[in-house]
PDB file of C-alpha atoms in Angstrom:
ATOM      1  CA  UNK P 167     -16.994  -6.505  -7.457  1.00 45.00           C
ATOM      2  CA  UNK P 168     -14.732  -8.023  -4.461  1.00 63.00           C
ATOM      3  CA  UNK P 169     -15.245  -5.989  -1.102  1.00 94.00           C
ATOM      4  CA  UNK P 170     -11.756  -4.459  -0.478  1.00 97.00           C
ATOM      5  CA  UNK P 171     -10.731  -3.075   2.511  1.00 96.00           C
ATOM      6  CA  UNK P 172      -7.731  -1.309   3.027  1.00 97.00           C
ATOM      7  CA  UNK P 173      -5.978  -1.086   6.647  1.00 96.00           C
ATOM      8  CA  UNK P 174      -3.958   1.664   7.890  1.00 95.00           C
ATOM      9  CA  UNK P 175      -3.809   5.602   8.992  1.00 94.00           C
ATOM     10  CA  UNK P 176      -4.276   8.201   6.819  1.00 90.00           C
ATOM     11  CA  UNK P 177      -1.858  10.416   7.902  1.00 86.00           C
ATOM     12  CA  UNK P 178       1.350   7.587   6.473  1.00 87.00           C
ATOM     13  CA  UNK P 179       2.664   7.866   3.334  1.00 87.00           C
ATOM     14  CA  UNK P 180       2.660   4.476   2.577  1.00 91.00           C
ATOM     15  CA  UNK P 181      -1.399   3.931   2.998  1.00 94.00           C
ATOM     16  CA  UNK P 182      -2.024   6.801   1.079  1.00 94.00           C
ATOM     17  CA  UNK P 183       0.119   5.560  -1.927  1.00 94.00           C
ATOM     18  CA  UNK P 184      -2.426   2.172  -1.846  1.00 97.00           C
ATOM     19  CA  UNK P 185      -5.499   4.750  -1.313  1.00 97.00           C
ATOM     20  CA  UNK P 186      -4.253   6.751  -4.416  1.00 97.00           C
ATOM     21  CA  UNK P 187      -3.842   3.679  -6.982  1.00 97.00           C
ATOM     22  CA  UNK P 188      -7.254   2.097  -5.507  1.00 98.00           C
ATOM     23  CA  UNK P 189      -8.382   5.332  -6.472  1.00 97.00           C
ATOM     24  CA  UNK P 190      -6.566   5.862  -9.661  1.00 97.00           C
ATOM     25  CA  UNK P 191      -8.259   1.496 -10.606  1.00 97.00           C
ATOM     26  CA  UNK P 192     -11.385   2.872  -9.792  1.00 97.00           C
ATOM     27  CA  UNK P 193     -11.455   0.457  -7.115  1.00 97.00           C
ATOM     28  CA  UNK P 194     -13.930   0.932  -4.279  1.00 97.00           C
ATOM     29  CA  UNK P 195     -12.935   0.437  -0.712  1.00 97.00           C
ATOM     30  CA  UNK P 196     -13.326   0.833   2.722  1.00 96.00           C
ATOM     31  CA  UNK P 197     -10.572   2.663   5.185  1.00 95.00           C
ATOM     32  CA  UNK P 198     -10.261   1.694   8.234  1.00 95.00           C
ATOM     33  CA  UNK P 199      -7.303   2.934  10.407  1.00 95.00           C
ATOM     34  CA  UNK P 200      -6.141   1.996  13.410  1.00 95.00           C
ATOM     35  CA  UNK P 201      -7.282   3.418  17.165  1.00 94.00           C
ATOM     36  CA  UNK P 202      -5.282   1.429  19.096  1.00 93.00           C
ATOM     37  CA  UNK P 203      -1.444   0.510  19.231  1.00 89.00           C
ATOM     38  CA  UNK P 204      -3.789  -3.217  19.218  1.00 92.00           C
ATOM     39  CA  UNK P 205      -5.349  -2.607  15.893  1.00 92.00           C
ATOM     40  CA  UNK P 206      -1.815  -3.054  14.589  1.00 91.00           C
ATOM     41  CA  UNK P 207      -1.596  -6.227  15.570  1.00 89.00           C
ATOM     42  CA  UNK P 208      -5.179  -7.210  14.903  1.00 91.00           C
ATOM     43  CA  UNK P 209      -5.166  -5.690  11.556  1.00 91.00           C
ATOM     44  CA  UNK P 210      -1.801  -7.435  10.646  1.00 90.00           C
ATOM     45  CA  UNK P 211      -1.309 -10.108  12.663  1.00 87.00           C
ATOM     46  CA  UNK P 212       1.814 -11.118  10.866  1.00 87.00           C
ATOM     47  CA  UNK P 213       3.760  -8.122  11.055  1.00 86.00           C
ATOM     48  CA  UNK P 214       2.047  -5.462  13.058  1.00 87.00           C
ATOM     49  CA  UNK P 215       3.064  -3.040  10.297  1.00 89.00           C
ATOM     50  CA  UNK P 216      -0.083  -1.238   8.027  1.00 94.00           C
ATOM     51  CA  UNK P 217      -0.607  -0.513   5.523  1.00 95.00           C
ATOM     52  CA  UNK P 218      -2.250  -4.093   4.836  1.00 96.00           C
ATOM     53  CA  UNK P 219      -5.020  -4.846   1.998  1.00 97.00           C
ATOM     54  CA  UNK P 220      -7.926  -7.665   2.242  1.00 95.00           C
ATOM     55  CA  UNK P 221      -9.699  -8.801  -0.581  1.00 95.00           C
ATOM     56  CA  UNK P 222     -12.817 -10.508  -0.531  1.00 91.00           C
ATOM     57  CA  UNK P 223     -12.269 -11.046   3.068  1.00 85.00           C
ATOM     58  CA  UNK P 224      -9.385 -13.105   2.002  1.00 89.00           C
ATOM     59  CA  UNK P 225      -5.415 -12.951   3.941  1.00 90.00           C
ATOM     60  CA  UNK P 226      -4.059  -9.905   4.820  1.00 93.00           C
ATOM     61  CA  UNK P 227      -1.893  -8.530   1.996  1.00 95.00           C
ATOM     62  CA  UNK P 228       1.150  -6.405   3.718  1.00 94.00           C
ATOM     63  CA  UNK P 229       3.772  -4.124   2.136  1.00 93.00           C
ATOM     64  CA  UNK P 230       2.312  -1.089   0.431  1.00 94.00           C
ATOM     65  CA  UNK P 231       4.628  -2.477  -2.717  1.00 94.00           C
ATOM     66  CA  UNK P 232       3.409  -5.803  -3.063  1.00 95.00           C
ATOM     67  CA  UNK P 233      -0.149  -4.352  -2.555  1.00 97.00           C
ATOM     68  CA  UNK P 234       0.302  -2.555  -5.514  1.00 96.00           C
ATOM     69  CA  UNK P 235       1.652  -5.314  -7.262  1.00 95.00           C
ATOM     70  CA  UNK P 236      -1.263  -7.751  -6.285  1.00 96.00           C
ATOM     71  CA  UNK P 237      -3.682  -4.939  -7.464  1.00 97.00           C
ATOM     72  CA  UNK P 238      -1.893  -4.324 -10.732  1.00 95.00           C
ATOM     73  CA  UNK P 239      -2.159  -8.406 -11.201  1.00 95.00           C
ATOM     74  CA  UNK P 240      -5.936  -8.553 -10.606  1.00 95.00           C
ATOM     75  CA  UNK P 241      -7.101  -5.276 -11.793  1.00 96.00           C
ATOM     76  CA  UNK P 242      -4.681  -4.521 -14.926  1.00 95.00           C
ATOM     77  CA  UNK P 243      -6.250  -1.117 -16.248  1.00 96.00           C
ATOM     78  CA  UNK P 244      -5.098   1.213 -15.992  1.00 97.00           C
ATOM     79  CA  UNK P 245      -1.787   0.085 -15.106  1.00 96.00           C
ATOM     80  CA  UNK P 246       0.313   1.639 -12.393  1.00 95.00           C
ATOM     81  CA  UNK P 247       3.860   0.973 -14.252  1.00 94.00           C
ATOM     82  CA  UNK P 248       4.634   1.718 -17.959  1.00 93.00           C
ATOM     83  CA  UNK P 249       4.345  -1.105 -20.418  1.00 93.00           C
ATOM     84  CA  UNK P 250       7.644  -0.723 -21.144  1.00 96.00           C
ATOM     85  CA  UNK P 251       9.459  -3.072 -19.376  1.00 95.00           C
ATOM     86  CA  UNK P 252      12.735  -0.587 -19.183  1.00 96.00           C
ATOM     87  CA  UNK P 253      10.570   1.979 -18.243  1.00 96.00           C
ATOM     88  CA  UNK P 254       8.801   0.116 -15.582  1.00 93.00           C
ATOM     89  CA  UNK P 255      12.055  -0.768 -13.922  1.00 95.00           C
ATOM     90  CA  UNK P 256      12.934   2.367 -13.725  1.00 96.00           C
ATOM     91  CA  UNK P 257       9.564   3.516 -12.462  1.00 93.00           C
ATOM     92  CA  UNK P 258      10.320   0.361  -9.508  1.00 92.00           C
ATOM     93  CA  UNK P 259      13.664   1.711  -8.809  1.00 93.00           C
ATOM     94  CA  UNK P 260      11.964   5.057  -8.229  1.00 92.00           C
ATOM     95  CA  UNK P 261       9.215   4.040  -6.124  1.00 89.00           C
ATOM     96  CA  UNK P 262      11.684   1.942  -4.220  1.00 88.00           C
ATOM     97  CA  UNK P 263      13.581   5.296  -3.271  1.00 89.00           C
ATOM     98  CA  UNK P 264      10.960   7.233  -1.955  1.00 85.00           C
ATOM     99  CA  UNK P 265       9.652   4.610   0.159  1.00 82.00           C
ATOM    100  CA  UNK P 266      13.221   3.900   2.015  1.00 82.00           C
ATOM    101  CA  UNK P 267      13.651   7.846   1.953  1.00 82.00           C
ATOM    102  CA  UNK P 268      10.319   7.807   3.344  1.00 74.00           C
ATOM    103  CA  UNK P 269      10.840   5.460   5.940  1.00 70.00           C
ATOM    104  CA  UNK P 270      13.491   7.570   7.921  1.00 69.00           C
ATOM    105  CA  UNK P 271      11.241  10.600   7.568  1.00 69.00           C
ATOM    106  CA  UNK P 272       8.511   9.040   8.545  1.00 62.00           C
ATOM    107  CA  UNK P 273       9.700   6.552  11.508  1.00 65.00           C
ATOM    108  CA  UNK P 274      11.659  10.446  12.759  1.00 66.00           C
ATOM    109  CA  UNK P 275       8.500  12.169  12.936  1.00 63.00           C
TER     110      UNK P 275
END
């Protein structure tokens, strides 16, 4: 099994979401959120923006979306969209939503 290690504080939306699916794969993995305003930008040296997921030690993966794509693509079951592809895009649309409704909540508080 690959070590995974998932960056990012609890308390955001967006980190849980990744927490939730790792848990809904049945996909160990480590938390580790940030202390610093520096952790940011150690723990995503691209962006500065968390949630990010390693694999395997591997690059940082950002974007609590394509994280969930990338585990979806290497860990298929159970699957976090409908096999339905009309379904699924409807499902993306969705998830799409909250996350820009969540953003404005979230950069407020």
């Amino acid at each position: 099994m690959s070590e995974i290690v998932l960056y990012g504080p609890a308390a955001a939306p967006y980190t849980e979401k990744v927490a939730r699916a790792l848990g809904l794969k049945k996909i160990p993995f480590e938390r580790v959120e940030p202390r610093s305003p520096e952790d940011y930008r150690r723990m995503s040296p691209r962006t500065g923006l968390l949630p990010v997921l390693t694999m395997d030690g591997g690059e940082p993966i950002p974007d609590s979306t394509h994280i969930l794509e990338v585990l979806d693509e290497r860990f298929p079951d159970p699957p976090l969209l409908a096999r339905d592809p009309s379904v699924a895009v409807r499902q993306r649309r969705l998830e799409d939503w909250a996350d820009e409704s969540f953003y404005w909540y979230w950069r407020q508080w």
